Amino acid sequence: MTAMIIDGKEFAARVRAKVAGHVTRLKDQHGVTPGLAVVLVGEDPASQVYVRSKGKMTVEVGMKSVEHKLEADTSEAELLDLIARLNNDPEIHGILVQLPLPKHLDEDLVINSISPAKDVDGFHISNVGLLGTGQKSMVPCTPLGCLMMLRDHHGSLSGMDAVVIGRSNIVGKPMAQLLLGDSCTVTIAHSRTKDLADVVRRADIVVAAVGRPEMVPGDWIKEGATVIDVGINRLDAPEKGEGKTRLVGDVDYDSCAARAGAITPVPGGVGPMTIACLLANTVTACCRANGLDEPEGLTA
Ligand code: NAD
């Protein structure tokens, strides 16, 4: 079997177009412009790139984008003060604090100081609890993007066996909750799982979120399974020239694509969906803040 490629780039463009349509409706019919504030502390180069592209795409879908760039030695009190102001700003519907934060800042404290209604990353403990109990919440962007692609590909996920490899708070655990919410039988595998190969072989859906380049070989994949590769790993690529690199996922793409029914590539799979879902969450948050119907298909 040769897998169908799930094109995250194209799917993300569709999600952004849908978001843009809702932004136009909110502006024209309700006089409201959704606003997203991104807070960056320090000068981590990768974070700077993410923040730049988040800002650009926010503006492209017609929303208001606000960036707060703080010095690396910003105190916790200063950061909490900024978040409190954003929590109270009626023009801001989503707040994202770019992680990781410099070591002297308590990440949990900072995240939990964001108003849960504006927590478009879905990391606030209230949103984690709401998701875990199947209630309306803000859903973390990367797992939400994976869920959207799975629903689009399969329609109903009910009764499917799903294995999530990785138990992080930002990907693995919320991904498992979402799959459970869609009535999958879910197994969460992690670094201490015994016989991972055997666990993965049972899965109709495999979500790999580990951060280990190409660790899942094709012979772990059940014939026809759907493989969602969340991993983003940068490897040296001397064949492309000196100092060049290439991105690979957590699954060995060629061997997995030879057995899977469908697979997301890296790059161009889950990656583009993350920002698209951030924008989707901001529109959802804006609708909720204004007592308006939420757009369909943009949240879990
Ligand atoms: P993490 O380091 O927080 O968690 C990794 C998880 O993998 C852990 O729960 C650990 O138990 C598990 N693990 C480690 N070694 C294992 C092994 N040998 N077998 C089975 N499980 C093992 O990572 P994360 O933040 O969840 O990210 C995972 C990957 O996803 C990374 O490559 C990251 O870059 C990528 N990521 C991509 C996006 C995106 O937008 N596409 C977003 C977030 C993370």
CSV table of C-alpha atoms and ligand atoms in Angstrom, one decimal:
chain,number,residue,atom,x,y,z
A,1,MET,CA,0.0,0.0,0.0
A,2,THR,CA,1.2,3.5,-0.7
A,3,ALA,CA,-0.2,6.0,1.7
A,4,MET,CA,-2.2,9.0,0.8
A,5,ILE,CA,-0.3,12.1,1.8
A,6,ILE,CA,-2.3,14.4,4.1
A,7,ASP,CA,-1.2,17.8,3.0
A,8,GLY,CA,-1.1,20.0,6.1
A,9,LYS,CA,0.0,23.1,4.1
A,10,GLU,CA,-3.1,23.0,2.0
A,11,PHE,CA,-5.3,22.1,4.9
A,12,ALA,CA,-3.9,24.9,7.0
A,13,ALA,CA,-4.6,27.3,4.1
A,14,ARG,CA,-8.2,26.2,4.1
A,15,VAL,CA,-8.5,26.7,7.9
A,16,ARG,CA,-7.0,30.2,7.6
A,17,ALA,CA,-9.4,31.0,4.8
A,18,LYS,CA,-12.3,29.9,7.0
A,19,VAL,CA,-10.9,32.0,9.8
A,20,ALA,CA,-10.6,35.0,7.5
A,21,GLY,CA,-14.3,34.6,6.5
A,22,HIS,CA,-15.4,34.6,10.2
A,23,VAL,CA,-13.2,37.7,10.9
A,24,THR,CA,-14.9,39.5,8.1
A,25,ARG,CA,-18.3,38.5,9.4
A,26,LEU,CA,-17.4,39.6,13.0
A,27,LYS,CA,-16.1,43.0,11.7
A,28,ASP,CA,-19.0,43.7,9.3
A,29,GLN,CA,-21.9,42.4,11.3
A,30,HIS,CA,-20.8,42.9,14.9
A,31,GLY,CA,-18.2,45.7,14.7
A,32,VAL,CA,-15.6,43.4,16.5
A,33,THR,CA,-12.1,42.7,15.3
A,34,PRO,CA,-10.5,39.6,16.9
A,35,GLY,CA,-7.2,40.6,18.5
A,36,LEU,CA,-4.2,38.3,19.4
A,37,ALA,CA,-1.4,39.4,21.7
A,38,VAL,CA,1.9,37.5,21.6
A,39,VAL,CA,4.4,38.0,24.3
A,40,LEU,CA,8.1,37.1,23.7
A,41,VAL,CA,10.6,37.3,26.5
A,42,GLY,CA,14.3,37.2,25.5
A,43,GLU,CA,15.9,36.6,22.1
A,44,ASP,CA,15.7,32.9,21.4
A,45,PRO,CA,16.1,32.8,17.6
A,46,ALA,CA,13.6,30.0,17.0
A,47,SER,CA,11.0,31.8,19.1
A,48,GLN,CA,11.6,35.0,17.2
A,49,VAL,CA,10.9,33.2,14.0
A,50,TYR,CA,7.6,31.7,15.3
A,51,VAL,CA,6.5,35.0,16.7
A,52,ARG,CA,7.2,36.8,13.4
A,53,SER,CA,5.2,34.2,11.4
A,54,LYS,CA,2.3,34.2,13.9
A,55,GLY,CA,2.1,38.0,13.7
A,56,LYS,CA,2.2,37.9,9.9
A,57,MET,CA,-0.6,35.3,9.6
A,58,THR,CA,-2.7,37.0,12.2
A,59,VAL,CA,-2.7,40.2,10.1
A,60,GLU,CA,-3.3,38.2,6.9
A,61,VAL,CA,-6.6,36.8,8.2
A,62,GLY,CA,-7.7,40.3,9.1
A,63,MET,CA,-7.2,40.2,12.9
A,64,LYS,CA,-5.4,42.7,15.1
A,65,SER,CA,-1.9,41.5,16.0
A,66,VAL,CA,0.0,42.9,19.0
A,67,GLU,CA,3.5,41.9,19.9
A,68,HIS,CA,5.2,42.5,23.2
A,69,LYS,CA,8.9,41.9,23.1
A,70,LEU,CA,10.5,41.9,26.6
A,71,GLU,CA,14.1,41.8,27.6
A,72,ALA,CA,15.5,38.4,28.7
A,73,ASP,CA,16.0,39.7,32.3
A,74,THR,CA,12.4,40.9,32.6
A,75,SER,CA,11.1,40.2,36.1
A,76,GLU,CA,8.2,37.9,36.9
A,77,ALA,CA,6.3,40.9,38.3
A,78,GLU,CA,6.7,42.9,35.1
A,79,LEU,CA,5.5,40.0,33.0
A,80,LEU,CA,2.5,39.3,35.2
A,81,ASP,CA,1.7,43.0,35.1
A,82,LEU,CA,1.6,42.9,31.3
A,83,ILE,CA,-0.5,39.8,31.3
A,84,ALA,CA,-3.0,41.4,33.7
A,85,ARG,CA,-3.3,44.4,31.4
A,86,LEU,CA,-3.9,42.2,28.4
A,87,ASN,CA,-6.5,40.2,30.4
A,88,ASN,CA,-8.4,43.4,30.9
A,89,ASP,CA,-8.0,44.8,27.4
A,90,PRO,CA,-11.3,44.3,25.5
A,91,GLU,CA,-9.6,44.5,22.1
A,92,ILE,CA,-7.5,41.4,22.9
A,93,HIS,CA,-9.2,38.1,22.7
A,94,GLY,CA,-6.2,35.8,22.7
A,95,ILE,CA,-3.0,35.9,24.6
A,96,LEU,CA,0.0,33.7,23.8
A,97,VAL,CA,3.2,33.7,25.9
A,98,GLN,CA,5.9,32.2,23.7
A,99,LEU,CA,7.6,29.2,25.4
A,100,PRO,CA,10.2,28.4,26.6
A,101,LEU,CA,10.6,31.3,29.0
A,102,PRO,CA,14.0,32.3,30.5
A,103,LYS,CA,14.9,30.1,33.5
A,104,HIS,CA,14.2,32.7,36.2
A,105,LEU,CA,10.5,32.8,35.2
A,106,ASP,CA,8.0,30.3,36.6
A,107,GLU,CA,6.3,29.0,33.4
A,108,ASP,CA,3.3,27.4,35.2
A,109,LEU,CA,2.7,30.6,37.2
A,110,VAL,CA,2.9,32.8,34.1
A,111,ILE,CA,0.6,30.5,32.0
A,112,ASN,CA,-2.0,30.3,34.8
A,113,SER,CA,-2.1,34.1,35.1
A,114,ILE,CA,-3.6,34.3,31.6
A,115,SER,CA,-7.4,34.6,31.7
A,116,PRO,CA,-8.6,31.0,30.7
A,117,ALA,CA,-11.0,32.6,28.2
A,118,LYS,CA,-8.0,34.3,26.4
A,119,ASP,CA,-5.7,31.3,26.7
A,120,VAL,CA,-5.5,30.4,23.0
A,121,ASP,CA,-2.7,27.9,23.6
A,122,GLY,CA,-5.0,25.9,25.9
A,123,PHE,CA,-2.3,25.4,28.5
A,124,HIS,CA,-4.1,27.1,31.5
A,125,ILE,CA,-4.9,24.5,34.2
A,126,SER,CA,-8.6,25.4,33.9
A,127,ASN,CA,-8.6,24.6,30.1
A,128,VAL,CA,-6.7,21.4,30.8
A,129,GLY,CA,-9.3,20.4,33.3
A,130,LEU,CA,-12.2,21.3,31.0
A,131,LEU,CA,-10.7,19.3,28.2
A,132,GLY,CA,-10.1,16.3,30.5
A,133,THR,CA,-13.7,16.4,31.6
A,134,GLY,CA,-15.1,16.8,28.0
A,135,GLN,CA,-16.3,20.3,28.5
A,136,LYS,CA,-16.0,23.3,26.3
A,137,SER,CA,-12.4,24.7,26.5
A,138,MET,CA,-9.6,26.3,24.6
A,139,VAL,CA,-7.8,23.4,23.0
A,140,PRO,CA,-4.0,23.3,22.5
A,141,CYS,CA,-3.2,24.1,18.9
A,142,THR,CA,-1.0,21.3,17.7
A,143,PRO,CA,-3.3,18.4,18.9
A,144,LEU,CA,-6.3,20.4,17.6
A,145,GLY,CA,-4.7,20.5,14.1
A,146,CYS,CA,-4.1,16.8,14.2
A,147,LEU,CA,-7.7,16.1,15.2
A,148,MET,CA,-9.0,18.3,12.4
A,149,MET,CA,-6.9,16.4,9.8
A,150,LEU,CA,-8.0,13.0,11.2
A,151,ARG,CA,-11.7,14.0,11.2
A,152,ASP,CA,-11.3,15.4,7.6
A,153,HIS,CA,-9.7,12.1,6.5
A,154,HIS,CA,-11.9,9.6,8.3
A,155,GLY,CA,-15.2,11.4,9.1
A,156,SER,CA,-16.0,9.6,12.3
A,157,LEU,CA,-13.1,8.3,14.5
A,158,SER,CA,-15.5,6.3,16.7
A,159,GLY,CA,-14.2,2.9,17.8
A,160,MET,CA,-10.8,3.3,16.2
A,161,ASP,CA,-7.7,2.1,18.1
A,162,ALA,CA,-5.4,5.1,18.5
A,163,VAL,CA,-1.9,5.2,19.9
A,164,VAL,CA,-0.3,8.4,20.9
A,165,ILE,CA,3.5,8.2,21.4
A,166,GLY,CA,4.6,10.9,23.8
A,167,ARG,CA,2.9,12.2,27.0
A,168,SER,CA,3.8,15.8,27.1
A,169,ASN,CA,1.3,18.4,28.4
A,170,ILE,CA,1.4,20.3,25.1
A,171,VAL,CA,0.9,17.5,22.6
A,172,GLY,CA,0.6,13.9,23.9
A,173,LYS,CA,-1.8,14.2,26.7
A,174,PRO,CA,-4.3,16.7,25.1
A,175,MET,CA,-4.1,14.6,21.9
A,176,ALA,CA,-5.1,11.5,23.8
A,177,GLN,CA,-8.0,13.5,25.4
A,178,LEU,CA,-9.2,14.7,22.1
A,179,LEU,CA,-9.1,11.2,20.5
A,180,LEU,CA,-11.0,9.9,23.6
A,181,GLY,CA,-13.5,12.7,23.1
A,182,ASP,CA,-14.1,11.3,19.6
A,183,SER,CA,-14.6,7.8,21.0
A,184,CYS,CA,-11.3,6.2,20.0
A,185,THR,CA,-9.8,3.5,22.2
A,186,VAL,CA,-6.7,5.4,23.2
A,187,THR,CA,-3.3,4.1,24.4
A,188,ILE,CA,-0.6,6.6,25.5
A,189,ALA,CA,2.9,5.3,25.0
A,190,HIS,CA,6.0,6.9,26.4
A,191,SER,CA,9.7,6.4,27.1
A,192,ARG,CA,8.9,3.6,29.6
A,193,THR,CA,6.4,1.7,27.5
A,194,LYS,CA,7.3,-2.0,27.1
A,195,ASP,CA,7.4,-3.3,23.6
A,196,LEU,CA,6.4,-0.1,21.8
A,197,ALA,CA,6.5,-1.9,18.5
A,198,ASP,CA,3.7,-4.2,19.6
A,199,VAL,CA,1.6,-1.4,21.0
A,200,VAL,CA,1.9,0.6,17.7
A,201,ARG,CA,1.1,-2.4,15.5
A,202,ARG,CA,-2.4,-2.5,17.0
A,203,ALA,CA,-3.2,1.1,16.1
A,204,ASP,CA,-5.6,2.3,13.4
A,205,ILE,CA,-4.3,5.8,14.2
A,206,VAL,CA,-0.7,6.5,15.2
A,207,VAL,CA,0.3,10.0,16.5
A,208,ALA,CA,4.0,10.3,17.1
A,209,ALA,CA,5.0,13.2,19.3
A,210,VAL,CA,8.4,12.3,20.7
A,211,GLY,CA,11.2,14.4,19.3
A,212,ARG,CA,13.4,11.5,18.1
A,213,PRO,CA,14.2,11.5,14.5
A,214,GLU,CA,12.7,8.7,12.4
A,215,MET,CA,12.2,6.5,15.5
A,216,VAL,CA,9.1,4.7,14.2
A,217,PRO,CA,9.9,2.2,11.4
A,218,GLY,CA,7.5,1.1,8.8
A,219,ASP,CA,7.2,-2.4,10.2
A,220,TRP,CA,5.5,-1.1,13.3
A,221,ILE,CA,2.7,0.3,11.3
A,222,LYS,CA,-0.5,-1.8,10.7
A,223,GLU,CA,-1.3,-2.0,7.0
A,224,GLY,CA,-3.7,0.9,6.2
A,225,ALA,CA,-3.2,2.8,9.4
A,226,THR,CA,-3.2,6.6,9.5
A,227,VAL,CA,0.1,8.1,10.7
A,228,ILE,CA,0.2,11.7,12.1
A,229,ASP,CA,3.8,12.8,12.6
A,230,VAL,CA,4.1,15.7,15.0
A,231,GLY,CA,7.9,15.5,15.4
A,232,ILE,CA,10.1,18.2,14.1
A,233,ASN,CA,13.8,17.2,14.1
A,234,ARG,CA,16.6,19.0,12.4
A,235,LEU,CA,19.4,16.8,11.0
A,236,ASP,CA,22.7,17.8,9.3
A,237,ALA,CA,22.4,17.3,5.5
A,238,PRO,CA,25.9,17.5,4.1
A,239,GLU,CA,24.6,16.1,0.8
A,240,LYS,CA,22.8,19.5,0.4
A,241,GLY,CA,26.0,21.5,0.9
A,242,GLU,CA,28.2,22.5,3.8
A,243,GLY,CA,26.3,23.5,7.0
A,244,LYS,CA,22.9,22.6,5.4
A,245,THR,CA,20.2,20.8,7.4
A,246,ARG,CA,16.9,19.1,6.7
A,247,LEU,CA,13.8,18.5,8.8
A,248,VAL,CA,12.5,15.0,9.6
A,249,GLY,CA,9.7,13.7,11.7
A,250,ASP,CA,9.5,11.1,14.4
A,251,VAL,CA,8.5,8.4,11.9
A,252,ASP,CA,10.7,6.9,9.1
A,253,TYR,CA,8.6,8.5,6.3
A,254,ASP,CA,9.4,6.2,3.4
A,255,SER,CA,8.9,2.9,5.2
A,256,CYS,CA,5.8,4.1,7.1
A,257,ALA,CA,4.3,5.5,3.9
A,258,ALA,CA,4.7,2.1,2.2
A,259,ARG,CA,2.4,0.5,4.8
A,260,ALA,CA,0.1,3.3,6.0
A,261,GLY,CA,-3.2,4.3,4.4
A,262,ALA,CA,-2.5,8.0,5.0
A,263,ILE,CA,0.4,9.9,6.5
A,264,THR,CA,1.4,13.5,7.2
A,265,PRO,CA,4.8,14.5,5.8
A,266,VAL,CA,7.5,16.6,7.7
A,267,PRO,CA,7.7,19.4,6.8
A,268,GLY,CA,4.3,20.3,5.4
A,269,GLY,CA,2.1,18.1,7.7
A,270,VAL,CA,1.2,19.0,11.3
A,271,GLY,CA,3.5,22.0,11.4
A,272,PRO,CA,1.4,24.5,9.3
A,273,MET,CA,-1.7,23.4,11.2
A,274,THR,CA,-0.4,24.8,14.5
A,275,ILE,CA,-0.6,28.5,13.6
A,276,ALA,CA,-3.8,28.0,11.7
A,277,CYS,CA,-5.4,26.5,14.9
A,278,LEU,CA,-4.0,29.4,16.9
A,279,LEU,CA,-5.9,31.8,14.6
A,280,ALA,CA,-9.0,29.5,14.8
A,281,ASN,CA,-8.8,29.6,18.7
A,282,THR,CA,-8.6,33.4,18.6
A,283,VAL,CA,-11.8,33.6,16.5
A,284,THR,CA,-13.5,31.1,18.8
A,285,ALA,CA,-12.4,33.1,21.9
A,286,CYS,CA,-13.6,36.4,20.3
A,287,CYS,CA,-17.0,34.8,19.5
A,288,ARG,CA,-17.3,33.5,23.1
A,289,ALA,CA,-16.3,36.9,24.6
A,290,ASN,CA,-19.0,38.6,22.6
A,291,GLY,CA,-21.7,36.0,23.3
A,292,LEU,CA,-21.8,35.0,19.6
A,293,ASP,CA,-22.2,31.6,18.0
A,294,GLU,CA,-18.9,29.9,17.6
A,295,PRO,CA,-17.8,29.1,14.1
A,296,GLU,CA,-18.3,25.4,13.2
A,297,GLY,CA,-15.4,23.1,12.5
A,298,LEU,CA,-12.8,25.4,14.1
A,299,THR,CA,-12.7,23.8,17.5
A,300,ALA,CA,-12.9,20.3,19.0
B,1,NAD,P1,8.5,16.4,24.9
B,1,NAD,O1,10.0,16.3,25.0
B,1,NAD,O2,7.9,17.3,25.9
B,1,NAD,O3,7.8,15.0,25.1
B,1,NAD,C1,8.3,13.9,24.4
B,1,NAD,C2,7.6,12.6,24.9
B,1,NAD,O4,8.1,11.5,24.2
B,1,NAD,C3,7.7,12.3,26.4
B,1,NAD,O5,6.4,12.2,26.9
B,1,NAD,C4,8.5,11.0,26.4
B,1,NAD,O6,7.9,10.1,27.4
B,1,NAD,C5,8.3,10.4,25.1
B,1,NAD,N1,9.4,9.6,24.7
B,1,NAD,C6,10.7,10.0,24.7
B,1,NAD,N2,11.5,8.9,24.3
B,1,NAD,C7,10.7,8.0,23.9
B,1,NAD,C8,10.8,6.7,23.4
B,1,NAD,N3,12.0,6.2,23.1
B,1,NAD,N4,9.8,5.9,23.2
B,1,NAD,C9,8.5,6.4,23.4
B,1,NAD,N5,8.3,7.6,23.9
B,1,NAD,C10,9.3,8.4,24.2
B,1,NAD,O7,8.1,16.8,23.4
B,1,NAD,P2,6.8,17.6,22.8
B,1,NAD,O8,6.9,19.0,23.2
B,1,NAD,O9,5.6,16.8,23.1
B,1,NAD,O10,7.2,17.5,21.3
B,1,NAD,C11,7.4,16.3,20.6
B,1,NAD,C12,7.8,16.5,19.2
B,1,NAD,O11,6.8,17.3,18.5
B,1,NAD,C13,9.1,17.4,19.1
B,1,NAD,O12,9.8,16.9,17.9
B,1,NAD,C14,8.6,18.8,18.8
B,1,NAD,O13,9.5,19.6,18.1
B,1,NAD,C15,7.4,18.4,18.0
B,1,NAD,N6,6.3,19.5,18.1
B,1,NAD,C16,5.8,19.9,16.9
B,1,NAD,C17,4.8,20.8,16.9
B,1,NAD,C18,4.2,21.3,15.6
B,1,NAD,O14,3.7,22.3,15.4
B,1,NAD,N7,4.3,20.4,14.5
B,1,NAD,C19,4.3,21.4,18.1
B,1,NAD,C20,4.8,20.9,19.3
B,1,NAD,C21,5.8,19.9,19.2
